PDB file of C-alpha atoms in Angstrom:
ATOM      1  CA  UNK A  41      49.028 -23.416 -11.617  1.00 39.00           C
ATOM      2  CA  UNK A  42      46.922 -20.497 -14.087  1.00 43.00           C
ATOM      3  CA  UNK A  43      46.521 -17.260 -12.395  1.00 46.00           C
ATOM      4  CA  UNK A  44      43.116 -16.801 -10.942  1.00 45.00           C
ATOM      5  CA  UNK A  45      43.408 -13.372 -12.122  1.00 44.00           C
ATOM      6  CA  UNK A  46      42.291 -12.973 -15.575  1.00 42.00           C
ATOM      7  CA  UNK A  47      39.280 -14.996 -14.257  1.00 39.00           C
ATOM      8  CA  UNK A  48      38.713 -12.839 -11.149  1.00 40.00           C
ATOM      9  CA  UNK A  49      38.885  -9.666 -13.646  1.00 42.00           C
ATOM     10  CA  UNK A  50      36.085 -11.583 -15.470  1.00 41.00           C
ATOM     11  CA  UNK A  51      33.830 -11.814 -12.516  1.00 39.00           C
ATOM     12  CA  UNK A  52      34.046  -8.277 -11.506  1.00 37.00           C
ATOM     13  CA  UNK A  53      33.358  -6.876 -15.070  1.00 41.00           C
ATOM     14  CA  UNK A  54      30.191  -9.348 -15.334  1.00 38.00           C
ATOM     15  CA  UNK A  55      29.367  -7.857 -12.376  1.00 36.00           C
ATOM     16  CA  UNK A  56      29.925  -4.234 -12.911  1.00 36.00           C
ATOM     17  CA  UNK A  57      28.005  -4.812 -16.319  1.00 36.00           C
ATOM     18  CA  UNK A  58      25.164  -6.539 -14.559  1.00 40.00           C
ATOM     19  CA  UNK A  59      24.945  -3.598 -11.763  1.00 38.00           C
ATOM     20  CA  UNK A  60      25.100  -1.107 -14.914  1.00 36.00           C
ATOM     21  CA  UNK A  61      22.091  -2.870 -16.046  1.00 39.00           C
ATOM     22  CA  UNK A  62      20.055  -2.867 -13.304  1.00 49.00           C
ATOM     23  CA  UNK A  63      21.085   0.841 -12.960  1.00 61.00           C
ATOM     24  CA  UNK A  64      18.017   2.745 -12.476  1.00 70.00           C
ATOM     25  CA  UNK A  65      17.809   5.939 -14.826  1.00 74.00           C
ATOM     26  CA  UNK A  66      17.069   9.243 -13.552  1.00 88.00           C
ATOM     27  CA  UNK A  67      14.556  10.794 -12.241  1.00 95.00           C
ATOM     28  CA  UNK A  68      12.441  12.707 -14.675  1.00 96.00           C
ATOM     29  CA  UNK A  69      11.532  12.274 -17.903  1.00 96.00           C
ATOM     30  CA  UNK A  70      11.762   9.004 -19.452  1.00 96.00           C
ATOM     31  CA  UNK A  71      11.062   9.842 -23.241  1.00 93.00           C
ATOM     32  CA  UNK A  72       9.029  12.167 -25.391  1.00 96.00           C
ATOM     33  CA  UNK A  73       5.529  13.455 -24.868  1.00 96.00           C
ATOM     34  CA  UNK A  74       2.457  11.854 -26.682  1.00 96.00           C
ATOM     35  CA  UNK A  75      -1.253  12.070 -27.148  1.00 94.00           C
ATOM     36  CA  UNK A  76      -3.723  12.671 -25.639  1.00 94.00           C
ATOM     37  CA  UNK A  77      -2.414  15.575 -22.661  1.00 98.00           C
ATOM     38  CA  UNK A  78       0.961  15.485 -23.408  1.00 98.00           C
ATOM     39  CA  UNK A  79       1.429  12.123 -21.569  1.00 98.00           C
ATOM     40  CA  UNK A  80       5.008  11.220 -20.669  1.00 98.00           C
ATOM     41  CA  UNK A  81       6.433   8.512 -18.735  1.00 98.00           C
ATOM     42  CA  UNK A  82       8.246   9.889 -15.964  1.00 98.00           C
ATOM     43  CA  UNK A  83      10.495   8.587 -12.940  1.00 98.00           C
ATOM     44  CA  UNK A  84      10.343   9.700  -9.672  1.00 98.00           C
ATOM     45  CA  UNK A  85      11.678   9.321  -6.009  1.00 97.00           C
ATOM     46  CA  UNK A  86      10.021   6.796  -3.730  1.00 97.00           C
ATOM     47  CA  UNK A  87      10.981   6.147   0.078  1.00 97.00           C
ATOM     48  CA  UNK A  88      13.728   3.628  -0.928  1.00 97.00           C
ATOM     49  CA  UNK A  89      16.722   5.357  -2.725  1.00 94.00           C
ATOM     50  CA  UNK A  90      17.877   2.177  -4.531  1.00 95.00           C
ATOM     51  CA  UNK A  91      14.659   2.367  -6.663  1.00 97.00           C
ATOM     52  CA  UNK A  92      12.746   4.884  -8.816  1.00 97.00           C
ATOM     53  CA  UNK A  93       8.842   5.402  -9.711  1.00 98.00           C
ATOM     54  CA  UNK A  94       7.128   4.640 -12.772  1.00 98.00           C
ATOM     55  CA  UNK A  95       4.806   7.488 -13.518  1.00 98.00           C
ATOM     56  CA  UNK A  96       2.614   9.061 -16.103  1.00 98.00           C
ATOM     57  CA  UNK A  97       2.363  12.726 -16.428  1.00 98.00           C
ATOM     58  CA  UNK A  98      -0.386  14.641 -18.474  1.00 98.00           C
ATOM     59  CA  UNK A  99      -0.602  18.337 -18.433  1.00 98.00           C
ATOM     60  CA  UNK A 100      -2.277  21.234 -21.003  1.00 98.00           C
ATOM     61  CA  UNK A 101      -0.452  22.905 -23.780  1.00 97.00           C
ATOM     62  CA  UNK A 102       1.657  25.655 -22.951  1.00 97.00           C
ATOM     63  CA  UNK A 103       4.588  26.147 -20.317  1.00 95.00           C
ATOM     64  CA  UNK A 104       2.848  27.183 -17.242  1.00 94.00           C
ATOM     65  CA  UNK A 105       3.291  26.837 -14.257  1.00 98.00           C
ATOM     66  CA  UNK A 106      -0.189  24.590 -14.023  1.00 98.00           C
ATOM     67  CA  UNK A 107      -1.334  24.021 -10.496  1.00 97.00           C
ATOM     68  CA  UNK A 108      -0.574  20.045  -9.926  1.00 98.00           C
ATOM     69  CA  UNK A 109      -3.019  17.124  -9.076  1.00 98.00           C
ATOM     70  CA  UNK A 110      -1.366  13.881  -8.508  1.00 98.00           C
ATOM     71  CA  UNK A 111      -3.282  11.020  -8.502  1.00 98.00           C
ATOM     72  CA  UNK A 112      -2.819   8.018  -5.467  1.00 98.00           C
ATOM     73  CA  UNK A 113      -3.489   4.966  -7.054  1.00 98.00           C
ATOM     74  CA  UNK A 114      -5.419   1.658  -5.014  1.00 98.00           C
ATOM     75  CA  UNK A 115      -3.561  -1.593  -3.797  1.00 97.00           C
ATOM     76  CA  UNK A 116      -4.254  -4.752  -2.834  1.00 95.00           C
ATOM     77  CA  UNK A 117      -2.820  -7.379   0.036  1.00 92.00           C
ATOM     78  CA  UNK A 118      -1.950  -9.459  -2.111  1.00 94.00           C
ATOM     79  CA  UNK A 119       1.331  -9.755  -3.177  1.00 95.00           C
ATOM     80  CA  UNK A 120       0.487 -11.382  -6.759  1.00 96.00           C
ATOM     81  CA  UNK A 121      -2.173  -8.721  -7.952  1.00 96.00           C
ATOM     82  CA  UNK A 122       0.231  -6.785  -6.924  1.00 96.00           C
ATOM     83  CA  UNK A 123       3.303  -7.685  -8.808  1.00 96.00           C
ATOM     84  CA  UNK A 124       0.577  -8.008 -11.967  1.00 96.00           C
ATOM     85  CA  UNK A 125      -0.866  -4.933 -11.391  1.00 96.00           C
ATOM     86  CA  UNK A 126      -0.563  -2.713 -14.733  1.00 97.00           C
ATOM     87  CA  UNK A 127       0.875   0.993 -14.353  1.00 97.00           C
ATOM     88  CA  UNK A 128      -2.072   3.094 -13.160  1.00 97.00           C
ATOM     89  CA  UNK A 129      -3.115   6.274 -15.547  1.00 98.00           C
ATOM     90  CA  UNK A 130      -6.775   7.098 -14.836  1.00 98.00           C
ATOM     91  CA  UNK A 131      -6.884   8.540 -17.999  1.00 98.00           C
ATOM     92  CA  UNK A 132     -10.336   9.888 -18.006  1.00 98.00           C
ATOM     93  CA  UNK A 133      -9.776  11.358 -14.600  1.00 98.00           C
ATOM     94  CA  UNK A 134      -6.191  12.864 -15.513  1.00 98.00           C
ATOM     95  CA  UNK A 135      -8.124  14.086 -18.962  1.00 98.00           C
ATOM     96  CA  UNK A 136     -11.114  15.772 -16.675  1.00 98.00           C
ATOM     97  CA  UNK A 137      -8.452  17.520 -14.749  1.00 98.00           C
ATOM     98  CA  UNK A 138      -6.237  18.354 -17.620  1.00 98.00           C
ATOM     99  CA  UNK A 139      -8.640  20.338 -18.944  1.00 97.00           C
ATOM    100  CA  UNK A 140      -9.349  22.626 -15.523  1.00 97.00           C
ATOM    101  CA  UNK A 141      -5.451  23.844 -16.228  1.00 97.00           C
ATOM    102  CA  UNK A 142      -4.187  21.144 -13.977  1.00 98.00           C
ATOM    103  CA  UNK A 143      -0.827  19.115 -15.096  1.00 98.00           C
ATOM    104  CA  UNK A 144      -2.051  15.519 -13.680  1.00 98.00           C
ATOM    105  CA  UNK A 145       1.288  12.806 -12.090  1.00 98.00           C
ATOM    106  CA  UNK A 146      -0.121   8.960 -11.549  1.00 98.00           C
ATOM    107  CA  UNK A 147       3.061   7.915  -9.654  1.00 98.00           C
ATOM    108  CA  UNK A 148       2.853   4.083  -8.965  1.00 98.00           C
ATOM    109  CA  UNK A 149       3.907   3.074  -5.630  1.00 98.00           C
ATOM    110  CA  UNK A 150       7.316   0.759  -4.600  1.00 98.00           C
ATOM    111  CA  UNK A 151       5.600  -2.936  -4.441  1.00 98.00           C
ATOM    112  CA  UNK A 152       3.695  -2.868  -7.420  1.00 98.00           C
ATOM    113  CA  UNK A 153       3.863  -3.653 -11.053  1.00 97.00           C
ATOM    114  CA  UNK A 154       6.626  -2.406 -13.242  1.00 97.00           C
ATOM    115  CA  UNK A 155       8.562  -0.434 -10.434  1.00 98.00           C
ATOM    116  CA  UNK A 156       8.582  -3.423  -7.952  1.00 97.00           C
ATOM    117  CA  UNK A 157      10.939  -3.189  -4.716  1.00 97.00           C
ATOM    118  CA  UNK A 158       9.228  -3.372  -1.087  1.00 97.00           C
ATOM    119  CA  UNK A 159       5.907  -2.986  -0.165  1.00 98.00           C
ATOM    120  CA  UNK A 160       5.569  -0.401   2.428  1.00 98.00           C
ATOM    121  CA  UNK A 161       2.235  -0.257   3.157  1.00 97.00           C
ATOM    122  CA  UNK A 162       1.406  -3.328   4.376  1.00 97.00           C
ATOM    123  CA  UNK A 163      -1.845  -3.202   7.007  1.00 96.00           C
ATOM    124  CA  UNK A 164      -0.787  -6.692   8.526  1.00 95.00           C
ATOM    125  CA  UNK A 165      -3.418  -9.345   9.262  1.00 93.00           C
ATOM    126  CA  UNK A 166      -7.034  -8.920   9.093  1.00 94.00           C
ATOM    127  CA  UNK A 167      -7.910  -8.950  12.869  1.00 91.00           C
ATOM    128  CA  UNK A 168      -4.977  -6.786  13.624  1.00 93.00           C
ATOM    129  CA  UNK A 169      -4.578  -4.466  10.916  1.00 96.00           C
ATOM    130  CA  UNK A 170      -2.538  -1.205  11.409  1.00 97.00           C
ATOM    131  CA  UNK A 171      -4.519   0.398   9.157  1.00 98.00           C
ATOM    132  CA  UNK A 172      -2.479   4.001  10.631  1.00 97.00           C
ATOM    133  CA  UNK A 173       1.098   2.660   9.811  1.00 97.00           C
ATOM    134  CA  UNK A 174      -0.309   1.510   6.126  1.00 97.00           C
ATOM    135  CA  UNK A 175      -1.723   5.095   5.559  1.00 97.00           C
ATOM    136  CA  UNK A 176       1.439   7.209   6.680  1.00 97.00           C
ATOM    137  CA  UNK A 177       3.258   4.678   4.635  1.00 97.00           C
ATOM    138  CA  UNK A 178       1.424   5.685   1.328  1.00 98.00           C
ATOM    139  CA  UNK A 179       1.273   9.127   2.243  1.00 97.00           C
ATOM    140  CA  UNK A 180       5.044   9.204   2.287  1.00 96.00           C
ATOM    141  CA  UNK A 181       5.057   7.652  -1.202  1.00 97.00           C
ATOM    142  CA  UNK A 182       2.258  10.466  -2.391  1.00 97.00           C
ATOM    143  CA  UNK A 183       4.342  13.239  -0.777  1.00 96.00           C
ATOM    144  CA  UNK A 184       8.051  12.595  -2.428  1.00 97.00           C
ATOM    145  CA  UNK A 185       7.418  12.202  -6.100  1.00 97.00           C
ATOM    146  CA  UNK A 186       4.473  15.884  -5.007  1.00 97.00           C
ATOM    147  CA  UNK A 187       7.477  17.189  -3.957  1.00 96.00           C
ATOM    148  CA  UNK A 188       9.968  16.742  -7.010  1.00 97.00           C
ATOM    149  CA  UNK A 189       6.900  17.621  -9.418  1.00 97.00           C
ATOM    150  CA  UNK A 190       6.722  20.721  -7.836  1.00 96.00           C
ATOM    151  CA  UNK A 191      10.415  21.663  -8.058  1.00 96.00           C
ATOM    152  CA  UNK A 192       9.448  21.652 -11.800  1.00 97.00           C
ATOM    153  CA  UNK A 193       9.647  24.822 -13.777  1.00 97.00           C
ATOM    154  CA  UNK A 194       6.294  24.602 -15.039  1.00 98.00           C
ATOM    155  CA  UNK A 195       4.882  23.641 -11.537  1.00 98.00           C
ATOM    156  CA  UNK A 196       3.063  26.039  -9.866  1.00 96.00           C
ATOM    157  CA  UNK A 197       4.567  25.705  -5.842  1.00 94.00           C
ATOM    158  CA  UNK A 198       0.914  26.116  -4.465  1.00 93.00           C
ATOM    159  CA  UNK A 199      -2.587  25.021  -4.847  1.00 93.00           C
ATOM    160  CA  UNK A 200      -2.107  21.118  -5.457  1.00 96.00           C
ATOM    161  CA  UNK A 201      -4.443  18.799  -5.032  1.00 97.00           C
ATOM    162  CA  UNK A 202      -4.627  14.855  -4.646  1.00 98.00           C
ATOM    163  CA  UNK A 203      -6.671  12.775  -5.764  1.00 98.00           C
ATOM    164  CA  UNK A 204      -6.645   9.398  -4.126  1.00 98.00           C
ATOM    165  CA  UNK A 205      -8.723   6.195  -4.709  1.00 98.00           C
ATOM    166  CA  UNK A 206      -8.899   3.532  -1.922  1.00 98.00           C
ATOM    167  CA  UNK A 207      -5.588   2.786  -0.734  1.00 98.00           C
ATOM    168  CA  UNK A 208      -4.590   5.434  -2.117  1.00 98.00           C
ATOM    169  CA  UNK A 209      -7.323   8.000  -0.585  1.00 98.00           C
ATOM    170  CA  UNK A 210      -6.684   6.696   2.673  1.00 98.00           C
ATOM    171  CA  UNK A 211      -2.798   7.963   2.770  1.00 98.00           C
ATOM    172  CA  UNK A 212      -4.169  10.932   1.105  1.00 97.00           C
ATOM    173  CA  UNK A 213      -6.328  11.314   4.252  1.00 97.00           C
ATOM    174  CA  UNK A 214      -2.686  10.872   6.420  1.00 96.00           C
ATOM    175  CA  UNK A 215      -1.830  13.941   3.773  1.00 95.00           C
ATOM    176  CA  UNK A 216      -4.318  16.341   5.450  1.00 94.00           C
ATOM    177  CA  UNK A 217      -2.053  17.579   8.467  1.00 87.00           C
ATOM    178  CA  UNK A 218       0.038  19.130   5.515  1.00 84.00           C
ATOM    179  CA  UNK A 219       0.583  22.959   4.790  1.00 74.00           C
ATOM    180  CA  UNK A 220      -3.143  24.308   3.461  1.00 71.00           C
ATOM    181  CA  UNK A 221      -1.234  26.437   1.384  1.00 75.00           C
ATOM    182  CA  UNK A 222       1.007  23.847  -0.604  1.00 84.00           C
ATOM    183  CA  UNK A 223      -2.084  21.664  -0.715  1.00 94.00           C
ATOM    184  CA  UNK A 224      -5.208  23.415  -1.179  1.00 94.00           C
ATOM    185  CA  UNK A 225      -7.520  20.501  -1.225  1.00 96.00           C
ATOM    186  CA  UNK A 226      -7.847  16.033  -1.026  1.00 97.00           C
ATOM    187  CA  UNK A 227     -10.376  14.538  -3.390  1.00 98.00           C
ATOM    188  CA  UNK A 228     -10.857  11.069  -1.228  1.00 98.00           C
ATOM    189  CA  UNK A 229     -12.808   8.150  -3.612  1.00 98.00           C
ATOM    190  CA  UNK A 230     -14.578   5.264  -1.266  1.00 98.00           C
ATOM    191  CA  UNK A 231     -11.053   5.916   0.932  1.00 98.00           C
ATOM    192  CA  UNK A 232     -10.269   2.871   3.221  1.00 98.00           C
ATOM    193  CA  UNK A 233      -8.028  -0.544   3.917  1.00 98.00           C
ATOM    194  CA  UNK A 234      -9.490  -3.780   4.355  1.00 97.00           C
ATOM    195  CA  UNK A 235     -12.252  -3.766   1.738  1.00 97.00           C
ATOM    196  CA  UNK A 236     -13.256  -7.217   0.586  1.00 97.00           C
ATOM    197  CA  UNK A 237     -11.950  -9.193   3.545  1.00 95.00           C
ATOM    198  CA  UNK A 238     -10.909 -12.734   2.472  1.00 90.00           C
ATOM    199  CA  UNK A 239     -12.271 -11.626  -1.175  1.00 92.00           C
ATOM    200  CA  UNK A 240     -15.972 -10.954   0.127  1.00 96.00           C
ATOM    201  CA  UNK A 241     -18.248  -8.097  -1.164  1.00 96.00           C
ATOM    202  CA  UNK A 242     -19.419  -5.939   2.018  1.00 96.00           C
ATOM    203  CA  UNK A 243     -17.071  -7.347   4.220  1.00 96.00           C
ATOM    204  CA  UNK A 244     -14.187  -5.262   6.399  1.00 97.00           C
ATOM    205  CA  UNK A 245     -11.030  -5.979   7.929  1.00 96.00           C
ATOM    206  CA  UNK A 246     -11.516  -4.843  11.905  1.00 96.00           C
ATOM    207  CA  UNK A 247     -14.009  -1.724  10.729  1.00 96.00           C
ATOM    208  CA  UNK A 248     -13.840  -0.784  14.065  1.00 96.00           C
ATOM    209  CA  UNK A 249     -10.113  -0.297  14.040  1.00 97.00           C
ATOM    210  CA  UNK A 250     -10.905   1.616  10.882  1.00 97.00           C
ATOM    211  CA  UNK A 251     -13.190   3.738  12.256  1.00 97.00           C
ATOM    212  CA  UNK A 252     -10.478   4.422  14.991  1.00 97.00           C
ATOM    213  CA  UNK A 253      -7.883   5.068  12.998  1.00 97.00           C
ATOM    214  CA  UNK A 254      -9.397   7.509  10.872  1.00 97.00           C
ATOM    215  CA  UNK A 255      -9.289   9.753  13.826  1.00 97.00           C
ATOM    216  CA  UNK A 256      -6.082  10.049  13.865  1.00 95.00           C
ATOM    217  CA  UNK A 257      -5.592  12.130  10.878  1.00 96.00           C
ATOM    218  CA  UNK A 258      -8.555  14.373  11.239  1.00 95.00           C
ATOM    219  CA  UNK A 259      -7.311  15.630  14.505  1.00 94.00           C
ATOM    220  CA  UNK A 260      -4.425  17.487  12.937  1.00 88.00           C
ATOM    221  CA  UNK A 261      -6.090  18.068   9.399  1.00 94.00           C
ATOM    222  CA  UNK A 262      -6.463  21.931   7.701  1.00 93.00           C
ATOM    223  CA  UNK A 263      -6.676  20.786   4.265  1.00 96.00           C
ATOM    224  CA  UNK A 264      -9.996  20.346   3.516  1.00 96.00           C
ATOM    225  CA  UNK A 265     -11.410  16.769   2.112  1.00 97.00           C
ATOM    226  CA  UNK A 266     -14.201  15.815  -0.662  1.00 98.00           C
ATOM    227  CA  UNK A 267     -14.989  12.095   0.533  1.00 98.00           C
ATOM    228  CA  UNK A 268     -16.662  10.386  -2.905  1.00 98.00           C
ATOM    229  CA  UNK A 269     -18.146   6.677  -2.704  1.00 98.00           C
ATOM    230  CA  UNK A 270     -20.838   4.984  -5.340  1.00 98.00           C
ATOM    231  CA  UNK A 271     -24.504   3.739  -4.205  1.00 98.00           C
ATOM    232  CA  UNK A 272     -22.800   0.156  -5.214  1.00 98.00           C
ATOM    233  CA  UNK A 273     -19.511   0.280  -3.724  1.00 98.00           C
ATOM    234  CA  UNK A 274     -19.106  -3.354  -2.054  1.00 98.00           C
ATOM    235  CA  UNK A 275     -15.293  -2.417  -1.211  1.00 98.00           C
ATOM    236  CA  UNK A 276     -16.621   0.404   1.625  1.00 98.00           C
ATOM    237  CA  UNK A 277     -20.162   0.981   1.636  1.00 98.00           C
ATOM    238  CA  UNK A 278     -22.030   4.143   1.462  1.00 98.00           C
ATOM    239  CA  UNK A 279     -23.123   3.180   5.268  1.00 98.00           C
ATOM    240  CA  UNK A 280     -19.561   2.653   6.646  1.00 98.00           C
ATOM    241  CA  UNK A 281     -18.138   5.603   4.437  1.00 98.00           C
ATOM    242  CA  UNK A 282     -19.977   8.064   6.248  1.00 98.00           C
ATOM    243  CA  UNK A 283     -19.052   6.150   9.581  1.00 98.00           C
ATOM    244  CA  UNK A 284     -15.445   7.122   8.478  1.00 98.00           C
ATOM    245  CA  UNK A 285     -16.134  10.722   7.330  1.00 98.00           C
ATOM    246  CA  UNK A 286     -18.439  11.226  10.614  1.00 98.00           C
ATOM    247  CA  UNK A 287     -15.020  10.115  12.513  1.00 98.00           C
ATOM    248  CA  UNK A 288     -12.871  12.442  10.738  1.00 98.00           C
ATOM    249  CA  UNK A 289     -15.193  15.502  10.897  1.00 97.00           C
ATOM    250  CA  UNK A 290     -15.726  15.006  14.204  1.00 97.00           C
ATOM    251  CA  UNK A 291     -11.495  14.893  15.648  1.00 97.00           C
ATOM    252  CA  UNK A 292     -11.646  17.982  13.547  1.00 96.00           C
ATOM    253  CA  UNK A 293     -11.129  17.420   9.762  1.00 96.00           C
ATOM    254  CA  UNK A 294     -13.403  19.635   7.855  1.00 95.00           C
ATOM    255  CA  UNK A 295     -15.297  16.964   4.957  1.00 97.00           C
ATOM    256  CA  UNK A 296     -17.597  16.953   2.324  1.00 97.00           C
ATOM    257  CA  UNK A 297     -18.794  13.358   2.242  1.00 98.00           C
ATOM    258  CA  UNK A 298     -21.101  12.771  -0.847  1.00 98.00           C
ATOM    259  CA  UNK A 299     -22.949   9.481  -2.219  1.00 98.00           C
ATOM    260  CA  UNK A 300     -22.681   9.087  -5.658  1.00 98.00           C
ATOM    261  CA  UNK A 301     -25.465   7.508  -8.236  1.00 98.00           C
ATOM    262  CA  UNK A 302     -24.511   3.844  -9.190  1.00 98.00           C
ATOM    263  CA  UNK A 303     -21.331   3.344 -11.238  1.00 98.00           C
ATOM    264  CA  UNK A 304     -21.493   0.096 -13.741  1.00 97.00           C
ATOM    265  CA  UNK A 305     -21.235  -3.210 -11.946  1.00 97.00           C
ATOM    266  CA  UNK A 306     -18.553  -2.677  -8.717  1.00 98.00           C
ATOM    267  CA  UNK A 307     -19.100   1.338  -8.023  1.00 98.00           C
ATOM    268  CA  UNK A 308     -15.579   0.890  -6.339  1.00 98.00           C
ATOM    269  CA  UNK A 309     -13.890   1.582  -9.647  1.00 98.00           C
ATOM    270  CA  UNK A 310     -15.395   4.950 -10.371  1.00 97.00           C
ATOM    271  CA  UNK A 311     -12.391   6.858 -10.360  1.00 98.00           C
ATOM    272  CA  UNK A 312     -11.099   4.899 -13.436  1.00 98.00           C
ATOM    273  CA  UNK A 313     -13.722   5.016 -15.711  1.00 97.00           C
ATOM    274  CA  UNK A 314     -15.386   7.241 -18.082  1.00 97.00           C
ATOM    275  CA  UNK A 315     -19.134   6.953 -16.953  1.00 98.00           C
ATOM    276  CA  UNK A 316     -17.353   7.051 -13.360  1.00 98.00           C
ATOM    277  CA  UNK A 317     -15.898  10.510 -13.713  1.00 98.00           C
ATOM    278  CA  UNK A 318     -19.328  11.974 -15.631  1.00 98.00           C
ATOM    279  CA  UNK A 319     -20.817  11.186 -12.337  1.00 98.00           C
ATOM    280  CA  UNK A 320     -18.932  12.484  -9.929  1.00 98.00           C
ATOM    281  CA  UNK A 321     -17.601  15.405 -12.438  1.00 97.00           C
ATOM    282  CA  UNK A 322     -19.839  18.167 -10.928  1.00 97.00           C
ATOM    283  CA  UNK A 323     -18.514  16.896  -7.095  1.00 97.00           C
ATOM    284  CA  UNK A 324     -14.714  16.982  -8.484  1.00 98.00           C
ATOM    285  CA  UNK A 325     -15.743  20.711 -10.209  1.00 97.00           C
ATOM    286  CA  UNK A 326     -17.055  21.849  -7.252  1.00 96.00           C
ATOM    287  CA  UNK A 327     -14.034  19.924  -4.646  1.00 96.00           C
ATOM    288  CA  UNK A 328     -11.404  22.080  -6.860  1.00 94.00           C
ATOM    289  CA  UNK A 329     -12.678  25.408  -6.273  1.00 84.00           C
ATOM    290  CA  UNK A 330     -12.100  24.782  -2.551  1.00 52.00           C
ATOM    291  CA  UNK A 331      -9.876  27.471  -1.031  1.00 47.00           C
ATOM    292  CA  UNK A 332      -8.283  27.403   2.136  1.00 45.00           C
ATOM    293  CA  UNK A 333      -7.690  30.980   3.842  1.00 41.00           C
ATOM    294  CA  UNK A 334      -4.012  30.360   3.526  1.00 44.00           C
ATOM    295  CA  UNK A 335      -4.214  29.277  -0.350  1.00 43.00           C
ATOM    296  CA  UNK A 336      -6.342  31.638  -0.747  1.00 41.00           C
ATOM    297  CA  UNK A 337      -3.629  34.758   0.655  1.00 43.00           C
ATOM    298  CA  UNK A 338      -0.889  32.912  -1.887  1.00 41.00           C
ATOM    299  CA  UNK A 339      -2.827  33.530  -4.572  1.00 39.00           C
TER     300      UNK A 339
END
């Protein structure tokens, strides 16, 4: 009878090669800078330690330290967008923030496009959404890779900022309990879960349960919040937007809630587009000078 060994030696070295493959590299940079803003792909930590973060990083010339803004991309409940989903780089927003001194991170989140692995933030079905477990589930996925980033050299270690959109906003509203002095202010665009129930314009997932939910985070919230939303945003309406900020402001989260003019056809994706960001530039100009007391000491 043949050994079974040179065979079994076989197995585990197509193994150990196939677990070298799916190695993931470290975190950091991935490969040189480019044009425009420096950008550079990046990798960085995410809730699950088997897999890493694609991101994009843009920041100013020089060496710094630039205050950072990291940018919370949307999602979607579906699991195929999802997978399809492109790596997020809001490139006219980064490039507006870029040039107020700002070094700009678009981390994409575990569940989505190119970095894959499990989706955390699932707000379960539509009539019984836990719209507060999805939100502290992408605010733990904003606040890792904010944390790395600003163990950088050329980080500054105060006065960041995020900038979330949808999904993304939401967790950044979970974000608000954090240190005022580590993050000095949340830029929120048309924040909420839910939008576009079974694929319908103006309809919500449970908006009460929203609504509800939203008061969670302002009760413990010092960082102060710039809530953005379009005329013709059919994802969360100007009308239930301000239910939302109203709910916030009044558990005790200090808001700015603004409606924007009318952003091309679905004012939903104002964040990522050119025309988007000329209209809400003077809101984002003004949301950035926002000092807390505490920031405001560090300084």
């Amino acid at each position: 009878m043949r050994s079974a060994k040179p065979f079994l030696a076989l197995l585990v070295c197509e193994s150990l090669a196939g677990q070298a493959a799916r190695a993931e590299p470290p975190f950091g940079a991935q490969g040189p800078e480019g044009e425009p803003n420096r950008e550079q792909q990046w990798r960085v930590p995410t809730p699950d330690a088997d897999v890493s973060a694609h991101a994009v990083l843009f920041r100013p010339q020089g060496e710094g330290p630039f205050r950072l803004a990291l940018i919370a991309h949307a999602t979607t409940q579906n699991v195929l967008r999802r997978a399809q989903m492109p790596q997020p780089e809001y490139r006219a927003l980064a490039a507006f923030l870029v040039a107020r001194g700002f070094a700009v991170l678009v981390p994409e989140r575990l569940g989505h496009g190119v970095t894959g692995g499990k989706y955390l933030e699932d707000q379960g079905g539509c009539d019984d959404a836990d719209y507060v477990h999805a939100a502290r589930a992408t605010a733990d996925e904003i606040a890792l890779p904010l944390q790395f980033l600003r163990a950088q050299s050329f980080i500054r270690k105060d006065g960041a900022v995020i900038v979330g959109h949808s999904a993304g906003g939401w967790g950044a509203l979970a974000l608000a309990a954090e240190d005022a002095g580590s993050i000095s202010a949340i830029i929120a665009f048309a924040p909420g879960r839910g939008g576009h129930a079974n694929d319908f314009p103006n309809q919500v997932c449970a908006p009460h349960t929203l609504v509800a939910s939203v008061v969670e985070f302002g009760k413990a919230a010092g960082v102060p919040v710039t809530w953005l939303v379009a005329a013709n945003d059919s994802y969360f309406a100007p009308d239930l937007s301000r239910r939302l900020a109203g709910a916030f402001r009044s558990s005790g989260g200090k808001v700015d809630f603004r409606v924007l003019a009318p952003s091309g056809s679905e004012g939903h994706w104002l964040a990522e587009t050119e025309s988007g960001v000329r209209i809400a530039g003077p809101e984002l100009d003004r949301a950035l000078k926002l000092q807390t007391p505490a920031a405001a000491k560090k300084r």
